[in-house]
Short mmCIF file of C-alpha atoms and ligand atoms in Angstrom, two decimals:
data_model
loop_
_atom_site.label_atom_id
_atom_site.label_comp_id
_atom_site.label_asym_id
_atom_site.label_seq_id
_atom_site.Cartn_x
_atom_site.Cartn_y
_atom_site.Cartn_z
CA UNK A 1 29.63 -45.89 93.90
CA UNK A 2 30.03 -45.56 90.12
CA UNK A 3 33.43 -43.63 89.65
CA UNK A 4 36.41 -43.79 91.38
CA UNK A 5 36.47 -41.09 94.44
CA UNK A 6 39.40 -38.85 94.26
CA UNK A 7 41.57 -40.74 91.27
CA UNK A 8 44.34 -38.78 90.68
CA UNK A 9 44.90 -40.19 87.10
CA UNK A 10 48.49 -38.58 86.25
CA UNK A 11 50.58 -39.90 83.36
CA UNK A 12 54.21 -39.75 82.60
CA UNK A 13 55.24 -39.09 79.64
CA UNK A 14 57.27 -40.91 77.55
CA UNK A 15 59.15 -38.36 75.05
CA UNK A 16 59.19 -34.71 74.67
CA UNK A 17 58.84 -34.63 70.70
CA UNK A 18 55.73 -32.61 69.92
CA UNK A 19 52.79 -34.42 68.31
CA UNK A 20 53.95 -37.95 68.71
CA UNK A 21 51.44 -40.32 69.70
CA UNK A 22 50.97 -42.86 67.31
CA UNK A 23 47.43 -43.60 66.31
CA UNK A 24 47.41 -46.46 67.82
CA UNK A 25 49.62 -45.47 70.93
CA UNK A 26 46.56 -45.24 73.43
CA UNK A 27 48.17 -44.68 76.83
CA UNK A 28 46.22 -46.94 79.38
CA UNK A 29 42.52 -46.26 79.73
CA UNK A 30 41.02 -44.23 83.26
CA UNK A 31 38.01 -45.31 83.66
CA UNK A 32 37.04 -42.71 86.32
CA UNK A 33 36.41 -39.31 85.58
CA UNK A 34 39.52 -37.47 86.79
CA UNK A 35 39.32 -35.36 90.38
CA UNK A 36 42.02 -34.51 92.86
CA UNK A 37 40.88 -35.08 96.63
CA UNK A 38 42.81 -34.06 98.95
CA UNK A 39 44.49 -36.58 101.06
CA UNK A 40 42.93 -35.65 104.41
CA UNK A 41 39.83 -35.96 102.67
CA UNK A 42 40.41 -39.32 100.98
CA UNK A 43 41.43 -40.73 104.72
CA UNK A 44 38.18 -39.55 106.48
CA UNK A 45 36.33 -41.56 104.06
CA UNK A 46 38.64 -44.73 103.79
CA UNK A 47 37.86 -44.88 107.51
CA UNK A 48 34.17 -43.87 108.14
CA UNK A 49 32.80 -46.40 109.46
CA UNK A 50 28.75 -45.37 107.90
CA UNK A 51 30.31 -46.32 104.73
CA UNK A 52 30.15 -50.38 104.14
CA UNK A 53 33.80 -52.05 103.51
CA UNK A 54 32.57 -51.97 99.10
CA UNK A 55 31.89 -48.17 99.34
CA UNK A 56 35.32 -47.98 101.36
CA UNK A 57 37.38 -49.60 99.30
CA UNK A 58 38.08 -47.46 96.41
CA UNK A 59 38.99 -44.62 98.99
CA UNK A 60 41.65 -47.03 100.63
CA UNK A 61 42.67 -48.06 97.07
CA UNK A 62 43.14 -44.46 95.82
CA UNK A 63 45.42 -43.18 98.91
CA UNK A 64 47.67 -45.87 97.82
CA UNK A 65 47.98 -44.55 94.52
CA UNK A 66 47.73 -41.15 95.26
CA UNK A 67 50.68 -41.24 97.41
CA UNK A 68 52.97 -42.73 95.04
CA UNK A 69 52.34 -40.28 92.46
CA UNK A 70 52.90 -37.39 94.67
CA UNK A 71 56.23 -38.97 95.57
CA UNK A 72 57.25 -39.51 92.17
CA UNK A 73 55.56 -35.81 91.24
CA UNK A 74 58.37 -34.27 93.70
CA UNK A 75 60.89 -36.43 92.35
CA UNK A 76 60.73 -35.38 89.24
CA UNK A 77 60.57 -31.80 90.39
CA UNK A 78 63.90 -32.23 92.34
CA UNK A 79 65.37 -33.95 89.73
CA UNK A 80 64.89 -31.19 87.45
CA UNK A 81 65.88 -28.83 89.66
CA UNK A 82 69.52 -30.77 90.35
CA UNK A 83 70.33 -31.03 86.77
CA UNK A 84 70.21 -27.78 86.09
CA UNK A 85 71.66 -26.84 89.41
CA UNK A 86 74.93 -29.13 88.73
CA UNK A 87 75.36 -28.90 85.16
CA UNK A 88 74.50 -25.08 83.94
CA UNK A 89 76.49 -25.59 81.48
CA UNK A 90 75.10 -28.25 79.16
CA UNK A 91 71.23 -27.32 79.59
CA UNK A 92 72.35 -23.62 79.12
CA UNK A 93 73.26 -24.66 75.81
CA UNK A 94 70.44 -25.79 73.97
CA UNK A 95 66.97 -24.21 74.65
CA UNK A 96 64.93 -26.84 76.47
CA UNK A 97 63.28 -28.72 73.99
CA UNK A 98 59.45 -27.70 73.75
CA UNK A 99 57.19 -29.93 75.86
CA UNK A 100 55.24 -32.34 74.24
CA UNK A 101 51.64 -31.29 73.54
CA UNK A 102 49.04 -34.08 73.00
CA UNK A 103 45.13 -33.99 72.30
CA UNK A 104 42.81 -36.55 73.22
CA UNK A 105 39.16 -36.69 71.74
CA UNK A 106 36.11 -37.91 74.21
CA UNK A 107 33.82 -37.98 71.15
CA UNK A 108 31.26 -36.31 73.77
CA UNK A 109 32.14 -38.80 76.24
CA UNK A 110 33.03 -38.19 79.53
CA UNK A 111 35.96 -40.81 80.10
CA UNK A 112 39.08 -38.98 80.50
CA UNK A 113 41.06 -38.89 78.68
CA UNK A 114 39.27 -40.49 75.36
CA UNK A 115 40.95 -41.55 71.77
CA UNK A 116 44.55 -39.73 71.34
CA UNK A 117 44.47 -37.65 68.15
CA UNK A 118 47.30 -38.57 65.66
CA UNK A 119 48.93 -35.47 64.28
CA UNK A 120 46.54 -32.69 65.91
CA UNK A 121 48.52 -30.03 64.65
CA UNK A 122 47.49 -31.14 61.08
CA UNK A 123 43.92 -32.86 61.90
CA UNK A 124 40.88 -32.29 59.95
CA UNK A 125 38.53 -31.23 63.34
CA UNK A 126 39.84 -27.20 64.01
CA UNK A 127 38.86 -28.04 67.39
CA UNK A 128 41.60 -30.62 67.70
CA UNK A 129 44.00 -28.09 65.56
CA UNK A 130 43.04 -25.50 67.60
CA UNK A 131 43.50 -27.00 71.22
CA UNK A 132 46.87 -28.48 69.76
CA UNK A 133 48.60 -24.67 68.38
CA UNK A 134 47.25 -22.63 71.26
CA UNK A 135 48.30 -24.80 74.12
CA UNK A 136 52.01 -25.10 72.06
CA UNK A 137 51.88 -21.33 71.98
CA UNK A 138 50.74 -21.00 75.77
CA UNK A 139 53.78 -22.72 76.18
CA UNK A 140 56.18 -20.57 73.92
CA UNK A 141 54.76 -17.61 75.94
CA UNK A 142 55.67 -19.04 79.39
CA UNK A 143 59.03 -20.04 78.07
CA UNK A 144 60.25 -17.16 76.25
CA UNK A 145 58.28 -14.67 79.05
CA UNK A 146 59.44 -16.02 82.03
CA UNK A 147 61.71 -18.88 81.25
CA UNK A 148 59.39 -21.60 82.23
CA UNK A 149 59.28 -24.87 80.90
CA UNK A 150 56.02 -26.05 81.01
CA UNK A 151 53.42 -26.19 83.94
CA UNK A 152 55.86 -28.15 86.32
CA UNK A 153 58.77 -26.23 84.66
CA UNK A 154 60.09 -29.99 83.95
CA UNK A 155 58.89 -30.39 80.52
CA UNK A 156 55.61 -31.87 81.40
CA UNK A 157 53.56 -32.93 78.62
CA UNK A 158 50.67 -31.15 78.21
CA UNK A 159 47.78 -32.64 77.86
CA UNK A 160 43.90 -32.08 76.26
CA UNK A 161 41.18 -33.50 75.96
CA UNK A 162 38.25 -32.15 73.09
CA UNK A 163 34.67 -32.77 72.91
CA UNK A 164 33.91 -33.66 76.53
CA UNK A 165 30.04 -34.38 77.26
CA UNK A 166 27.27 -32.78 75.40
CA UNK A 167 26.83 -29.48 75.08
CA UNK A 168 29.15 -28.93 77.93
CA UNK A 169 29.44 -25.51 78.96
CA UNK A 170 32.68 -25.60 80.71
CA UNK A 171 36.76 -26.35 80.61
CA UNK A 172 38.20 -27.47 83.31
CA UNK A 173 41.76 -28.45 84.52
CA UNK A 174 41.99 -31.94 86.65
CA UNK A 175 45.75 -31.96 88.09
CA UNK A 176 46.59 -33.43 85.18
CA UNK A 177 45.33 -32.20 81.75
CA UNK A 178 43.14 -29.54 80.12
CA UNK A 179 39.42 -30.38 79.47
CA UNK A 180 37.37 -28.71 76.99
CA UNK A 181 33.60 -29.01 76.30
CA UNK A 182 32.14 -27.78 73.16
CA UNK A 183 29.25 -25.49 74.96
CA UNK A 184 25.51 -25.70 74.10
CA UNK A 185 25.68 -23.82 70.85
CA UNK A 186 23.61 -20.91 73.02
CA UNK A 187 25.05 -19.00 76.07
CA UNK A 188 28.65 -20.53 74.92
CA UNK A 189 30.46 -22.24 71.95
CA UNK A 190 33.44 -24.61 71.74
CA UNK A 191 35.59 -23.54 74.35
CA UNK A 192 38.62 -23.92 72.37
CA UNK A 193 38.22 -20.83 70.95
CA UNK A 194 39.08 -18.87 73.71
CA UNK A 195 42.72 -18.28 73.61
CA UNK A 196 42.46 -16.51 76.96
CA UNK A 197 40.39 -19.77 78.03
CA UNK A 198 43.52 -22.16 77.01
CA UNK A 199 46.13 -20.31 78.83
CA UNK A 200 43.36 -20.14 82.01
CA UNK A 201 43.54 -23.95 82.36
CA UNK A 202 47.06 -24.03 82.02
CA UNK A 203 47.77 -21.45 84.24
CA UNK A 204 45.75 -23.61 86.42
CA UNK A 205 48.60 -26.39 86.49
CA UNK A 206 51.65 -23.28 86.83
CA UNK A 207 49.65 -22.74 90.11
CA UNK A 208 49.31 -26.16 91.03
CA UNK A 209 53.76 -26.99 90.44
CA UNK A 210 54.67 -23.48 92.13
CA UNK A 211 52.58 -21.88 94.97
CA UNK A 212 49.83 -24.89 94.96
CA UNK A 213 47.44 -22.24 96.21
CA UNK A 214 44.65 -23.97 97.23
CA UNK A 215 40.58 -23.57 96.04
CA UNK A 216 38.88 -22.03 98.73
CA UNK A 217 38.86 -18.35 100.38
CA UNK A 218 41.87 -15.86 99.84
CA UNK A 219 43.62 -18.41 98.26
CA UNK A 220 41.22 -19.79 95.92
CA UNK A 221 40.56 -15.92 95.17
CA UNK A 222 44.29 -15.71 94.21
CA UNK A 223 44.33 -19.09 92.16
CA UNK A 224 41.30 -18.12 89.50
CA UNK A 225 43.34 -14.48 89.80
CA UNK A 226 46.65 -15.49 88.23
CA UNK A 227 44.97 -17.75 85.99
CA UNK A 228 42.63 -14.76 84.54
CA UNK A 229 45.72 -12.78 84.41
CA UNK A 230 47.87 -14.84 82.76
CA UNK A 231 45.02 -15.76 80.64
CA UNK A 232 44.75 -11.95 79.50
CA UNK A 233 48.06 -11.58 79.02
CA UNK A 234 48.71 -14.42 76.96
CA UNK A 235 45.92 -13.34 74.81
CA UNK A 236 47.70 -9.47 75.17
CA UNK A 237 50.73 -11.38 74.11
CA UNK A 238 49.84 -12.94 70.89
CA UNK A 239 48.25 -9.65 69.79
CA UNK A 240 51.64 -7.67 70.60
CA UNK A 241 49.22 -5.68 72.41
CA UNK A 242 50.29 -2.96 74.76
CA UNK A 243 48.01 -2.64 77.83
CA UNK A 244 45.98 0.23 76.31
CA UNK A 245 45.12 -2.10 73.37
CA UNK A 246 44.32 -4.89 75.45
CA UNK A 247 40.18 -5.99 75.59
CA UNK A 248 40.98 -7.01 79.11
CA UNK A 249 37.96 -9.47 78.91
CA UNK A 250 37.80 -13.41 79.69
CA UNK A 251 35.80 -15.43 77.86
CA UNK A 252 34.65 -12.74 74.91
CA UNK A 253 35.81 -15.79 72.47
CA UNK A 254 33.12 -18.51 73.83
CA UNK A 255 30.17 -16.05 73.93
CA UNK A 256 27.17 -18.07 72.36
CA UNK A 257 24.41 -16.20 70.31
CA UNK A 258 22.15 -16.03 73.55
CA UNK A 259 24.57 -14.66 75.88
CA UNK A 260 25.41 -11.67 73.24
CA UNK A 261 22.02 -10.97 72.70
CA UNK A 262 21.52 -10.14 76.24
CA UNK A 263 24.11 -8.16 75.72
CA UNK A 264 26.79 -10.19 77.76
CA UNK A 265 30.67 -9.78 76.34
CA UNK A 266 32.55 -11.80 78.12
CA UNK A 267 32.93 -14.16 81.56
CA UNK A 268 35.11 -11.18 83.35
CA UNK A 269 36.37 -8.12 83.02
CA UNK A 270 39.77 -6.92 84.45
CA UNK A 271 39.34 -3.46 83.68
CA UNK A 272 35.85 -3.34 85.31
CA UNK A 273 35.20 -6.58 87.26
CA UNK A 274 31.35 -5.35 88.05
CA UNK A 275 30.68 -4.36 85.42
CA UNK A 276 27.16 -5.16 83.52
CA UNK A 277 28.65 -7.29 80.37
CA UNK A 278 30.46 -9.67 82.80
CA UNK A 279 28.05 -12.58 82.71
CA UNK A 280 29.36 -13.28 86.10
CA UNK A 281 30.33 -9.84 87.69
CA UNK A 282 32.34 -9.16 90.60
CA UNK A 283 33.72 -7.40 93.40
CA UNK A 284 36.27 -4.76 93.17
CA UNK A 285 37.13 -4.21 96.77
CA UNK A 286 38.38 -6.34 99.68
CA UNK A 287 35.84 -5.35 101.54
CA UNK A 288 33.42 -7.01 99.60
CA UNK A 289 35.04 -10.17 100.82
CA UNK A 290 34.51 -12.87 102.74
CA UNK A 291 35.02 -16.40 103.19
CA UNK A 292 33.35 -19.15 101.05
CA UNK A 293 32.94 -17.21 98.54
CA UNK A 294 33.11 -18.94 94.11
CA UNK A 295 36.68 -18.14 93.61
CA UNK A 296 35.80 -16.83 90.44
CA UNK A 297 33.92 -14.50 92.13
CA UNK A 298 36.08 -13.29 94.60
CA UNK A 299 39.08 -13.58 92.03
CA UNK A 300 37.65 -9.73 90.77
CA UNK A 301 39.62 -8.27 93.70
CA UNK A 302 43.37 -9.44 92.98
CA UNK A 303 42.28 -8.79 88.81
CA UNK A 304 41.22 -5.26 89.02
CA UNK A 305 44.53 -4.70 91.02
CA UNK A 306 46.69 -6.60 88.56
CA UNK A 307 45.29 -4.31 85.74
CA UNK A 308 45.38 -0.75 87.65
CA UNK A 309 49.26 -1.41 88.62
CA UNK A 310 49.56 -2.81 84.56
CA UNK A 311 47.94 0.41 83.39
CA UNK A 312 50.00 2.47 85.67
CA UNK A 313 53.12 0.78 84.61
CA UNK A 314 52.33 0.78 80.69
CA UNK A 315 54.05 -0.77 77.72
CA UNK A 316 53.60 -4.35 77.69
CA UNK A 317 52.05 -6.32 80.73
CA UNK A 318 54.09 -8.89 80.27
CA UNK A 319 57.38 -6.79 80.76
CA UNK A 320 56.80 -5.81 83.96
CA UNK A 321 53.30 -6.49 86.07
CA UNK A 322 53.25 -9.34 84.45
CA UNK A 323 57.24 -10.21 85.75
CA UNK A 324 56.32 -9.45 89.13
CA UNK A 325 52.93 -11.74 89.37
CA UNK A 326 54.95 -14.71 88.12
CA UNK A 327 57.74 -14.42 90.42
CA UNK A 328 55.31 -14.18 93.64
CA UNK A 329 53.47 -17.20 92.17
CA UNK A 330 56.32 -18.93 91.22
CA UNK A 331 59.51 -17.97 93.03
CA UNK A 332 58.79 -18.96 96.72
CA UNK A 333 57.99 -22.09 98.65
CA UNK A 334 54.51 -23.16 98.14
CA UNK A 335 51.51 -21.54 100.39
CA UNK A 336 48.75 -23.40 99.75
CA UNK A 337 46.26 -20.87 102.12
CA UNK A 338 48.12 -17.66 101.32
CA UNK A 339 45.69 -14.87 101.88
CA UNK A 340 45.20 -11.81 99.49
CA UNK A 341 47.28 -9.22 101.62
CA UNK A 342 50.63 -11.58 101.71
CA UNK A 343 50.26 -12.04 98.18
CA UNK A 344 49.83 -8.00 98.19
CA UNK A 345 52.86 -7.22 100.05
CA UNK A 346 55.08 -9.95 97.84
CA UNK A 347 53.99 -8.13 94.66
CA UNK A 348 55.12 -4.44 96.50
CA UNK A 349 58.26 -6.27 98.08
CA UNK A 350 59.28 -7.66 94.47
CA UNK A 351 58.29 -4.41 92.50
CA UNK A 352 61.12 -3.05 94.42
CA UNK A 353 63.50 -5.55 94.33
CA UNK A 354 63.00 -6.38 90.72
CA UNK A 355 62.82 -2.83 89.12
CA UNK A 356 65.30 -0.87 91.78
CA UNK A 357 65.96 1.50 89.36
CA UNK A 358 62.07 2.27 88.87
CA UNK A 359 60.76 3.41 91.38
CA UNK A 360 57.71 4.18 89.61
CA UNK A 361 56.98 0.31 88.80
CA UNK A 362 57.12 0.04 93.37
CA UNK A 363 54.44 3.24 93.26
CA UNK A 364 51.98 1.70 90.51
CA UNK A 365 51.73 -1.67 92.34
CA UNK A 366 51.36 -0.25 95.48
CA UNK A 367 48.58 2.32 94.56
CA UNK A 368 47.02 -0.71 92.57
CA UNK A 369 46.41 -2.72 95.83
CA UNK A 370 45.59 0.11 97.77
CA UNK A 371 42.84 0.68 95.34
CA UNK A 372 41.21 -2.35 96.09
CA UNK A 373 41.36 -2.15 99.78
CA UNK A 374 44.82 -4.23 100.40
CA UNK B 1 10.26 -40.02 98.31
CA UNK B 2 10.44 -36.28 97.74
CA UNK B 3 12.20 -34.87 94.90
CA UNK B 4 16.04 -34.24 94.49
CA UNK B 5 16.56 -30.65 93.33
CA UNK B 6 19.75 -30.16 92.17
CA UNK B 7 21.63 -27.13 90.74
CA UNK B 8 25.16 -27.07 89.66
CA UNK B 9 27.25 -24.68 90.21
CA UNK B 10 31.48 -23.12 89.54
CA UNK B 11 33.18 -23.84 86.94
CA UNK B 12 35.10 -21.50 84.85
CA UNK B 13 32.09 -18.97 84.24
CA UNK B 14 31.02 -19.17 87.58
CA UNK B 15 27.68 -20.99 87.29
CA UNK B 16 25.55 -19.96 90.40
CA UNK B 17 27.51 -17.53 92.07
CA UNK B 18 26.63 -13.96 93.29
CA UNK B 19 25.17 -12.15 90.71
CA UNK B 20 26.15 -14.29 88.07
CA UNK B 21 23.62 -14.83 85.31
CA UNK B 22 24.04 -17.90 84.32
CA UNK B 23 22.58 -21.00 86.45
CA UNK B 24 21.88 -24.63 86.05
CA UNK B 25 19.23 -26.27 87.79
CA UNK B 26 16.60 -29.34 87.56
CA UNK B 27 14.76 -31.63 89.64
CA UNK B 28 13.97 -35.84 89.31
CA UNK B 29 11.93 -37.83 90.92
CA UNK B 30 14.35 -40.46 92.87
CA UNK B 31 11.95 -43.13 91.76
CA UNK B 32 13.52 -42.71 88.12
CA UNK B 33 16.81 -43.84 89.21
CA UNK B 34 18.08 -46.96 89.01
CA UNK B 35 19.01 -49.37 91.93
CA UNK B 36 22.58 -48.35 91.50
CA UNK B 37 22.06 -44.84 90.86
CA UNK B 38 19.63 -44.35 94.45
CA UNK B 39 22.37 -46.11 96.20
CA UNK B 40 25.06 -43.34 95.05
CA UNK B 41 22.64 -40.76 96.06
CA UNK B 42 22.47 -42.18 99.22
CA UNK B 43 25.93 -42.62 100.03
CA UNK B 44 26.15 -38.86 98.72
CA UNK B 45 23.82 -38.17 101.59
CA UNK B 46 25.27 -40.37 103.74
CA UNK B 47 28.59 -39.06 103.89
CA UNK B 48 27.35 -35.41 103.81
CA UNK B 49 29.46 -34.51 100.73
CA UNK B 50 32.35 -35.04 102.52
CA UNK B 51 33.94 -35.25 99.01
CA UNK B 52 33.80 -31.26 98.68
CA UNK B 53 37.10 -30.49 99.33
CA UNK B 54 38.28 -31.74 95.67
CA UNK B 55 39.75 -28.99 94.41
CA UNK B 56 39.88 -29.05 91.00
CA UNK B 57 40.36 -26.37 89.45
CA UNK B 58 37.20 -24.94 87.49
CA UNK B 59 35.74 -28.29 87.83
CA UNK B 60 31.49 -28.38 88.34
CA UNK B 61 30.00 -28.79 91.69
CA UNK B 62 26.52 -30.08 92.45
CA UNK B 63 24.07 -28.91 95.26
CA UNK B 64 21.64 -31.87 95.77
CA UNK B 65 19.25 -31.27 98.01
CA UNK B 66 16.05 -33.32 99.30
CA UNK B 67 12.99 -33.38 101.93
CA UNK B 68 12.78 -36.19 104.25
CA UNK B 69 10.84 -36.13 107.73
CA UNK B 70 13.63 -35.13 108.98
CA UNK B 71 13.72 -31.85 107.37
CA UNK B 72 15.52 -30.91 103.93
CA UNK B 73 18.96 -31.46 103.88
CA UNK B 74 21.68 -30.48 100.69
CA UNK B 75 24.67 -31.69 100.20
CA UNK B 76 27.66 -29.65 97.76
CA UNK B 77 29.33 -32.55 96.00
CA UNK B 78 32.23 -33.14 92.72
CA UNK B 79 30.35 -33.59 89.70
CA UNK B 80 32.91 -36.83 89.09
CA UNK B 81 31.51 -38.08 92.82
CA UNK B 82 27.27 -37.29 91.08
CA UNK B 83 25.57 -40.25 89.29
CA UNK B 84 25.28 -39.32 85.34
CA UNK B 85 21.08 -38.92 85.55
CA UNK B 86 21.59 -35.69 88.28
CA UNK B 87 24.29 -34.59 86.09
CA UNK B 88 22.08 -34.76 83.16
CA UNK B 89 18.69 -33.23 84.80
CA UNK B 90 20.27 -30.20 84.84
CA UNK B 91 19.54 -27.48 82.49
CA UNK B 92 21.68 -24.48 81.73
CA UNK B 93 20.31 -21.05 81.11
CA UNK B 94 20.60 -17.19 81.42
CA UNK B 95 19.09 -15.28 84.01
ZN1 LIG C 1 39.96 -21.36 86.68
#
């Protein structure tokens, strides 16, 4: 087989200052293009015997490395956790320094993750510029939000890639970095340009350090959720937007020329998940459900809730909806096949909890999950 | 040999999903391939896409499917697990 099955390609960074790598600082090359398989997975096939020993080989030789670098993954999440557990003091200080934000170019390659950038905040290609201020400002919002320092809360670099394939018409997040193509110049353009589509990915790596929810089902309903969510609000954010100035919409930034002149707006819509300017509409009701279903299609359901209890609650979504949804993401021991009605009754549980003295904040959630059938 | 028909589908707009209006599809004759590339395609078979459960996040997924005597089988497989000529037979458009 060509590419390495199920090559977990993580990296560790070496320094927190922003915008450091060194022209010629190339980290070591991955030759694969980047997946996650899970482990269980990866076994079956280092041991199915209809494969010959070649084809088996890189499966055995990636469950090796895989396993180290989910040992050293939790490591450095306990780690982090002790220090500032024992010394509350120091940290409490200083501000955590920013996390390091790098940008890699695949010069419409597909080898992940290409040539590193030198100084993308200043570069000559916007693209570069572009993926380089809005994934440092993603990270300003999840700091001064909700206290969060990067995706694993440990200062993780973070990590993108630019100009992936040809005419790609996609970004993607790998388990370890951001990927952007520069779509097909018709149904979508650089992807880059959606601010909404930045914080997405990178929401996409919050999920993976907190409640790991997995990709399939509820729970693969629930991952694409929070990541549109904290996609709009990020986007909500920068704007200063309150939520009856808000667009709501994902993807409106990456339209292409063809896709508006069908008269498609966007990817999603929170507001109206079905709604016929969605170029992929969905469902706004549990019922609609069922297993198997394109997270990003069954992702509608948890969205249109997240807006109604937003819209109920008013102001800023970020003050209070928003404070909820990160805590049940973020503030409990991982459930990697949570369904949608837990996640339900952890929102209603922490409305309360968090806002005791609002009881309105309890109502809005509540009537928001109601009104999509959980 | 018949021909592979492949369509991808996911990724962050949802490519192939209910109701979605964008889709990506093509077709190749396996006799275009390369030694190396028929040989991935047939592990792909072989192993039934057993490589499915990657979950990354947003990442492309390709349904290959083909017509043998023994009836058509498809397979749902990583795009990093699908030799680059299926990834590149596919064509993206609105519908
Ligand atoms: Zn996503």
């Amino acid at each position: 087989m060509k590419n390495a099955p199920g090559f977990a390609c993580g990296r560790v960074s070496s320094g927190s200052r922003r915008d450091r790598l060194a022209p010629r600082a190339r980290p070591p090359r991955c030759d694969c293009r980047c997946f996650i398989i899970p482990t269980d997975v990866l076994e079956r096939m280092a041991k199915d015997k209809k494969l010959t020993p070649e084809e088996r080989k890189p499966f055995v030789d990636t469950m090796k490395v895989e396993k180290e670098w989910r040992k050293a993954r939790v490591a450095l999440s306990k780690l982090s956790h002790l220090v500032r557990t024992v010394l509350p003091a120091a940290p409490a200080a200083a501000a955590p320094a920013a996390p390091a934000v790098t940008v890699f170019d695949c010069a419409h390659g597909t080898t992940l993750p290409g040539s590193p950038v030198p100084n993308p905040g200043t570069a000559p290609d916007a693209v570069a510029k572009r993926a380089f201020t809005e994934t440092q400002a993603v990270a300003d919002f999840y700091q001064t939000c909700f206290g969060r320092n990067s995706v694993d809360d440990a200062g993780m670099t973070l990590m993108s890639s630019i100009h992936y394939s040809i005419n790609y018409n996609n970004a993607f997040w790998n388990g370890t970095q951001m990927t952007y193509g520069d779509g097909d110049g018709n149904i979508f353009i650089d992807f880059t340009k959606g601010n909404d589509v930045i914080a997405h990915e990178l929401t996409h790596g919050v999920t993976q350090y907190s409640a790991r929810l997995s990709y399939t089902n509820q729970a693969g309903g629930l991952n694409e959720s929070v990541s549109d969510v904290f996609g709009s609000m990020f986007r909500q954010w920068q704007a200063d937007q309150d939520v009856t100035g808000a667009d709501w919409l994902i993807g409106s930034d990456i339209m292409g020329p063809g896709a508006t002149a069908r008269g498609f707006t966007c990817l999603r819509d929170l507001s109206n998940p079905a709604a016929k300017h969605c170029l992929a509409p969905q469902p706004t009701k549990f019922s609609q459900y069922r297993d198997g279903l394109d997270p990003h299609f069954s992702s509608g359901i948890p969205n249109f809730a997240f807006y109604k209890a937003a819209m109920a609650i008013g102001g800023k979504s970020w003050e209070k909806a928003g404070k909820i949804w990160y805590q049940a993401l973020t503030g409990f021991p991982p459930s990697p096949n949570m369904r949608m009605s837990a996640f339900a009754k952890r929102t209603r549980s922490l409305a309360a909890s968090m806002f005791p003295t609002e009881p309105a904040v309890r109502t809005a959630v509540d009537k928001a999950w109601t009104a999509v059938g959980l | 040999m018949s021909l592979l028909h492949v369509e991808r589908v996911g990724g962050l707009a949802g490519f192939g999903g209910p109701g979605a209006h964008v889709r990506s599809r093509g077709q190749l004759d396996p006799d275009d391939l390369s030694a190396e590339e028929r040989h991935a395609v047939e592990v792909l078979f072989k192993t039934r896409g057993r490589a499915k459960g990657a979950q990354t996040p947003d990442a492309f997924h390709y349904r290959i499917s083909r017509t043998t005597a023994a009836g058509t089988e498809t397979v749902e497989v990583p795009e990093s697990a699908v030799p680059t000529a299926l990834v590149r037979c596919v064509k993206d458009e609105l519908v």
